mmCIF file of C-alpha atoms and ligand atoms in Angstrom:
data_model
loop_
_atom_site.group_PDB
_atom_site.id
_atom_site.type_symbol
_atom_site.label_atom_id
_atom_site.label_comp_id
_atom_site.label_asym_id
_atom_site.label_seq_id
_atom_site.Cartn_x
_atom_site.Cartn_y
_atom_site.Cartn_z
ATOM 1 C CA UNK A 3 21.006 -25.236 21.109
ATOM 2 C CA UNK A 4 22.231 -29.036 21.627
ATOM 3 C CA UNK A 5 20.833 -30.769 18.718
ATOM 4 C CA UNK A 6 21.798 -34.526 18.266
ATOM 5 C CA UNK A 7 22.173 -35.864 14.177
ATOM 6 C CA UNK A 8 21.514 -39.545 15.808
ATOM 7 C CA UNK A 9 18.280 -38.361 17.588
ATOM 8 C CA UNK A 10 14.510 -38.823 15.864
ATOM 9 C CA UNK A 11 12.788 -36.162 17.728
ATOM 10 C CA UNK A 12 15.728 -33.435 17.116
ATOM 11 C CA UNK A 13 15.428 -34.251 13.328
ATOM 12 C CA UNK A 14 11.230 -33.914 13.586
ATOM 13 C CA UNK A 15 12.395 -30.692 15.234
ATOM 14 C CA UNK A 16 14.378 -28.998 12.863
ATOM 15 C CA UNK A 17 12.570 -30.491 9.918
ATOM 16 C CA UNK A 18 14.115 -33.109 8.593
ATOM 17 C CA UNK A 19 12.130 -35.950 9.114
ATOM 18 C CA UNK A 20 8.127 -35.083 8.413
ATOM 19 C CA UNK A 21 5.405 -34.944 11.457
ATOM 20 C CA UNK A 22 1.878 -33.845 11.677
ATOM 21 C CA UNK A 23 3.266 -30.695 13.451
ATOM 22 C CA UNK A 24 0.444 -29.480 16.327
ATOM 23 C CA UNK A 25 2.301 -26.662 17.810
ATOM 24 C CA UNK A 26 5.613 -24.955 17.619
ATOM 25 C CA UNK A 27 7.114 -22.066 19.551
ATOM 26 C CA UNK A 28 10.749 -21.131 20.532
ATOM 27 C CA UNK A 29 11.203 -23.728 23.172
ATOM 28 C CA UNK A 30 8.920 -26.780 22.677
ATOM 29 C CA UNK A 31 7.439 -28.462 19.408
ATOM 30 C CA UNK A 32 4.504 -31.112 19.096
ATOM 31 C CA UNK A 33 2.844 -33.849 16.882
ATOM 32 C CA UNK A 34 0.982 -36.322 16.333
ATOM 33 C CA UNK A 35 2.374 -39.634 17.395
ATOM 34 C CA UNK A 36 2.546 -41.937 14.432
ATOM 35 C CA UNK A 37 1.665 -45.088 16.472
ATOM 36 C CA UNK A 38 -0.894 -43.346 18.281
ATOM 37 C CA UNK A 39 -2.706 -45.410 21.379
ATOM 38 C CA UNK A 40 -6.222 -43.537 20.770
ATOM 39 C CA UNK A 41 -6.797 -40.952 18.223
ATOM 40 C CA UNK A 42 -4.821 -37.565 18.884
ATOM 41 C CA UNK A 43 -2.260 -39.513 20.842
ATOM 42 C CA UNK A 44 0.006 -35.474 20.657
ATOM 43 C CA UNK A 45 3.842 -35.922 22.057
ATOM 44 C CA UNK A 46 5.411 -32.684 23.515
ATOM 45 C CA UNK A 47 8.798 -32.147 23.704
ATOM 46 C CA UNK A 48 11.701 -29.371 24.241
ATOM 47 C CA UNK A 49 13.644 -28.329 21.567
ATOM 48 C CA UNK A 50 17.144 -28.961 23.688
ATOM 49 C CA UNK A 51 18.049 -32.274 23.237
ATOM 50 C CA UNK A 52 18.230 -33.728 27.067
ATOM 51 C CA UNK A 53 17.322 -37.172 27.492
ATOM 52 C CA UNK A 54 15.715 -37.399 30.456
ATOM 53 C CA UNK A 55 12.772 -35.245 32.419
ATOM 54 C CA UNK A 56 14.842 -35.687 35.853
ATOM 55 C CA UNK A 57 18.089 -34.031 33.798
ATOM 56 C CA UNK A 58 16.081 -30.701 32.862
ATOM 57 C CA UNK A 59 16.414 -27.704 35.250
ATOM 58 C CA UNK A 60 14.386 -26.440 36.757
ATOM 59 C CA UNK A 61 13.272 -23.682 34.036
ATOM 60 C CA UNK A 62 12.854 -25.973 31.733
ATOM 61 C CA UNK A 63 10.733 -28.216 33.267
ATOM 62 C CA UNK A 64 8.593 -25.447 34.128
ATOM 63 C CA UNK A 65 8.370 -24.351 30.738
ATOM 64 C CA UNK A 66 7.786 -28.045 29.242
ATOM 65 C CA UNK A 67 4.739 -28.050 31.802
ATOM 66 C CA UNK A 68 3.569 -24.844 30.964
ATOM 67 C CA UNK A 69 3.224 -25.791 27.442
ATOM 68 C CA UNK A 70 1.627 -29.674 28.256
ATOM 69 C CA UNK A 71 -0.837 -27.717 30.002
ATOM 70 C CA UNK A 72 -1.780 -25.484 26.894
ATOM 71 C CA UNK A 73 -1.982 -27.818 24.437
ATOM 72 C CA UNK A 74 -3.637 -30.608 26.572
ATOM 73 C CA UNK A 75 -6.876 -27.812 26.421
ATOM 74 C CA UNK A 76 -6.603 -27.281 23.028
ATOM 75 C CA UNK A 77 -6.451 -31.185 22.058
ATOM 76 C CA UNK A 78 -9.388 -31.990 24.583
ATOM 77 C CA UNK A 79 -11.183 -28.784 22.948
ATOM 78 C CA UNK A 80 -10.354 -30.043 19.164
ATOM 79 C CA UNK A 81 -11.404 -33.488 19.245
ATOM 80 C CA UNK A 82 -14.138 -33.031 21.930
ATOM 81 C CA UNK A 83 -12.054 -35.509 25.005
ATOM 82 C CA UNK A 84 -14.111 -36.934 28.068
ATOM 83 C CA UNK A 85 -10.406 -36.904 29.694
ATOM 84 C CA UNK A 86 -6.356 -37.808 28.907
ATOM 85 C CA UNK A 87 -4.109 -39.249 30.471
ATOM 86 C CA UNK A 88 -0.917 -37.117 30.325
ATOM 87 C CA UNK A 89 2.577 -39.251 31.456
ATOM 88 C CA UNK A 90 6.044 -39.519 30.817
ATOM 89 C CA UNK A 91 8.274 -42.968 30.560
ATOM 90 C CA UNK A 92 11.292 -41.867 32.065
ATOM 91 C CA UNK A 93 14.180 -44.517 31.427
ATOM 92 C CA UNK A 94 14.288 -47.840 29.575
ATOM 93 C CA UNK A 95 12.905 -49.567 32.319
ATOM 94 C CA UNK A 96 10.418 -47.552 32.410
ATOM 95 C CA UNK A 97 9.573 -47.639 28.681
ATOM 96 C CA UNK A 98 11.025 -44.705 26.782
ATOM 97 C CA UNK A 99 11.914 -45.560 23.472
ATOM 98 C CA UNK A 100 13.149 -42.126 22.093
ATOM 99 C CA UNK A 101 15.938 -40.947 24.674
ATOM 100 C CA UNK A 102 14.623 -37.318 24.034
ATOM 101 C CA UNK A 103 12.295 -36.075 27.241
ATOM 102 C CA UNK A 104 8.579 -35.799 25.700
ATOM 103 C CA UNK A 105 5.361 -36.131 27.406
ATOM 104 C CA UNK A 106 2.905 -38.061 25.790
ATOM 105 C CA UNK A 107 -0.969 -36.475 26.200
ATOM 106 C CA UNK A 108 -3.210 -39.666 25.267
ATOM 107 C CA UNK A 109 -6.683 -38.878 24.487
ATOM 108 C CA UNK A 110 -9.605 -40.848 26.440
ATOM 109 C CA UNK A 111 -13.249 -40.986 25.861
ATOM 110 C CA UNK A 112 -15.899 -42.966 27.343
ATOM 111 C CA UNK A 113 -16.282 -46.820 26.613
ATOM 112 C CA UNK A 114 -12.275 -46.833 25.249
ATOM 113 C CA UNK A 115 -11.695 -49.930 27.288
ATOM 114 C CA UNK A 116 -8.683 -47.925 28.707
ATOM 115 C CA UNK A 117 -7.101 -48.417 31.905
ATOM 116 C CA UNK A 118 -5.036 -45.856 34.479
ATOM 117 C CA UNK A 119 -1.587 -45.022 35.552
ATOM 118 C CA UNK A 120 -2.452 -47.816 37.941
ATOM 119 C CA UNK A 121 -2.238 -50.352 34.620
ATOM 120 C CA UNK A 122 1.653 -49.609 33.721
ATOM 121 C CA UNK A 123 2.942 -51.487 36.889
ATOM 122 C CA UNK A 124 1.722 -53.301 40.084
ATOM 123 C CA UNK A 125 3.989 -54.994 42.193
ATOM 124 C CA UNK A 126 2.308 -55.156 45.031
ATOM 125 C CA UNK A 127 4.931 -53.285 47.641
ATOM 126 C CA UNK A 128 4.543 -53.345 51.136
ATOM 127 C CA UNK A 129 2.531 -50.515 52.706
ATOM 128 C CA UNK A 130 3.131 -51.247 56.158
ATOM 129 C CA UNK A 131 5.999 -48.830 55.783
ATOM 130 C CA UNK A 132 4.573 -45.716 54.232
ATOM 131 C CA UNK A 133 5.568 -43.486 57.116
ATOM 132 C CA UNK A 134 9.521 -44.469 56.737
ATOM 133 C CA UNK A 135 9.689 -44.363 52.911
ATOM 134 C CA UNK A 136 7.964 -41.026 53.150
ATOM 135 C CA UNK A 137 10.599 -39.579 55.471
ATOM 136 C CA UNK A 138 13.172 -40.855 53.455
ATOM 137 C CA UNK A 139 12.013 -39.124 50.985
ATOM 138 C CA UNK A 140 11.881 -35.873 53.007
ATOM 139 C CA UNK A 141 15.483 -36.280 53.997
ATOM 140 C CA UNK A 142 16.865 -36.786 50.882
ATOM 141 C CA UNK A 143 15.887 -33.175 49.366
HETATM 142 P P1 5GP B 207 8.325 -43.335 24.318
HETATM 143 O O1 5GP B 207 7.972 -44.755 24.038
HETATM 144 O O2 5GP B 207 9.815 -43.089 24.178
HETATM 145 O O3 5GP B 207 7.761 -42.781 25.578
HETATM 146 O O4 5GP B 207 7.600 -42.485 23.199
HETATM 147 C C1 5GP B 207 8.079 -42.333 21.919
HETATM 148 C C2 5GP B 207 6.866 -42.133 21.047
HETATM 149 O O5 5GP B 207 7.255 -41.607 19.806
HETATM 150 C C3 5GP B 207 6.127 -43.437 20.771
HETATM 151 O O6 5GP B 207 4.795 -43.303 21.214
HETATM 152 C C4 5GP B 207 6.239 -43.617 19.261
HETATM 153 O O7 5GP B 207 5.060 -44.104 18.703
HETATM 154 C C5 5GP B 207 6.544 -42.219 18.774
HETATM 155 N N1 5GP B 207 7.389 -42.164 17.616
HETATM 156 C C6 5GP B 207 8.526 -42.869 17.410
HETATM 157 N N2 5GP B 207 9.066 -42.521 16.230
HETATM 158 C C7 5GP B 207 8.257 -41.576 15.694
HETATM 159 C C8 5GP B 207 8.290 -40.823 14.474
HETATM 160 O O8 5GP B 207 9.177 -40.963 13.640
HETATM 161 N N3 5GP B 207 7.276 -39.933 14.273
HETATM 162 C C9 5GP B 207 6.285 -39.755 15.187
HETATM 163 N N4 5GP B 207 5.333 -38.852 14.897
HETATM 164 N N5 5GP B 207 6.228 -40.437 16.338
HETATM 165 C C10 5GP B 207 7.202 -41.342 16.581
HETATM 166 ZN ZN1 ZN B 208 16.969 -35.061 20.443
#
């Protein structure tokens, strides 16, 4: 399995650097992040080192999902959740500091003064031209 020496997460992985370990099964491993943004801030990840979601195949995206969507029930369960918000920051730009793909599940509760995906960004693009940038899209797959 690629495994990077440089890389944080692949030394949480196999062990050598500590983590409050949630889950762990043959393909993905979790914890608690240690500058959480509400309490049980969990980080899932895929044991093969790939740096970014849009670089895993398809299999392995599956599988990444299948297990965000486990352990998102069992974290809402544990510490009793009104909601989460459940994201990725794919790219620098885009804020990922670790360049190993993990999705972040962020717990939320009533009264948290948190905001939604519609808080990372707003730059106020044009929507006179939904229709074209939606066919683009559509062409390019
Ligand atoms: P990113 O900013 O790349 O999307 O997410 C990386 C996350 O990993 C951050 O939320 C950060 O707090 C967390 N993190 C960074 N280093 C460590 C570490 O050594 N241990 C743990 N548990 N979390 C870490
Ligand atoms: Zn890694």
């Amino acid at each position: 399995e690629a495994m990077y020496m440089e890389c944080i997460f692949c030394k949480i992985i196999s062990g050598s650097i500590p983590s409050y370990k949630v889950y762990e099964d043959e393909l993905v491993f979790a914890f608690l992040d240690i500058y959480p943004c509400s309490e049980g801030h969990t980080v899932v990840l895929p044991k093969k080192h790939i740096e970014r979601f849009t670089d895993l195949d398809v299999k392995d995206a599956s599988d990444l999902f299948a297990s965000v969507h486990k352990i998102s029930k069992v974290v809402s369960k544990t510490f009793d959740l009104h909601g989460m918000n459940i994201g990725m920051n794919v790219g620098e730009v885009a804020g990922q500091s670790v360049p190993h793909v993990h999705v972040h599940i962020i717990p939320r509760k009533e009264g948290d003064n948190g905001g939604s995906m519609h808080s990372i960004v707003e730059t106020n693009p044009d929507t006179g031209n939904l229709a074209d940038l939606a066919k683009k899209v559509r062409e390019s797959f």
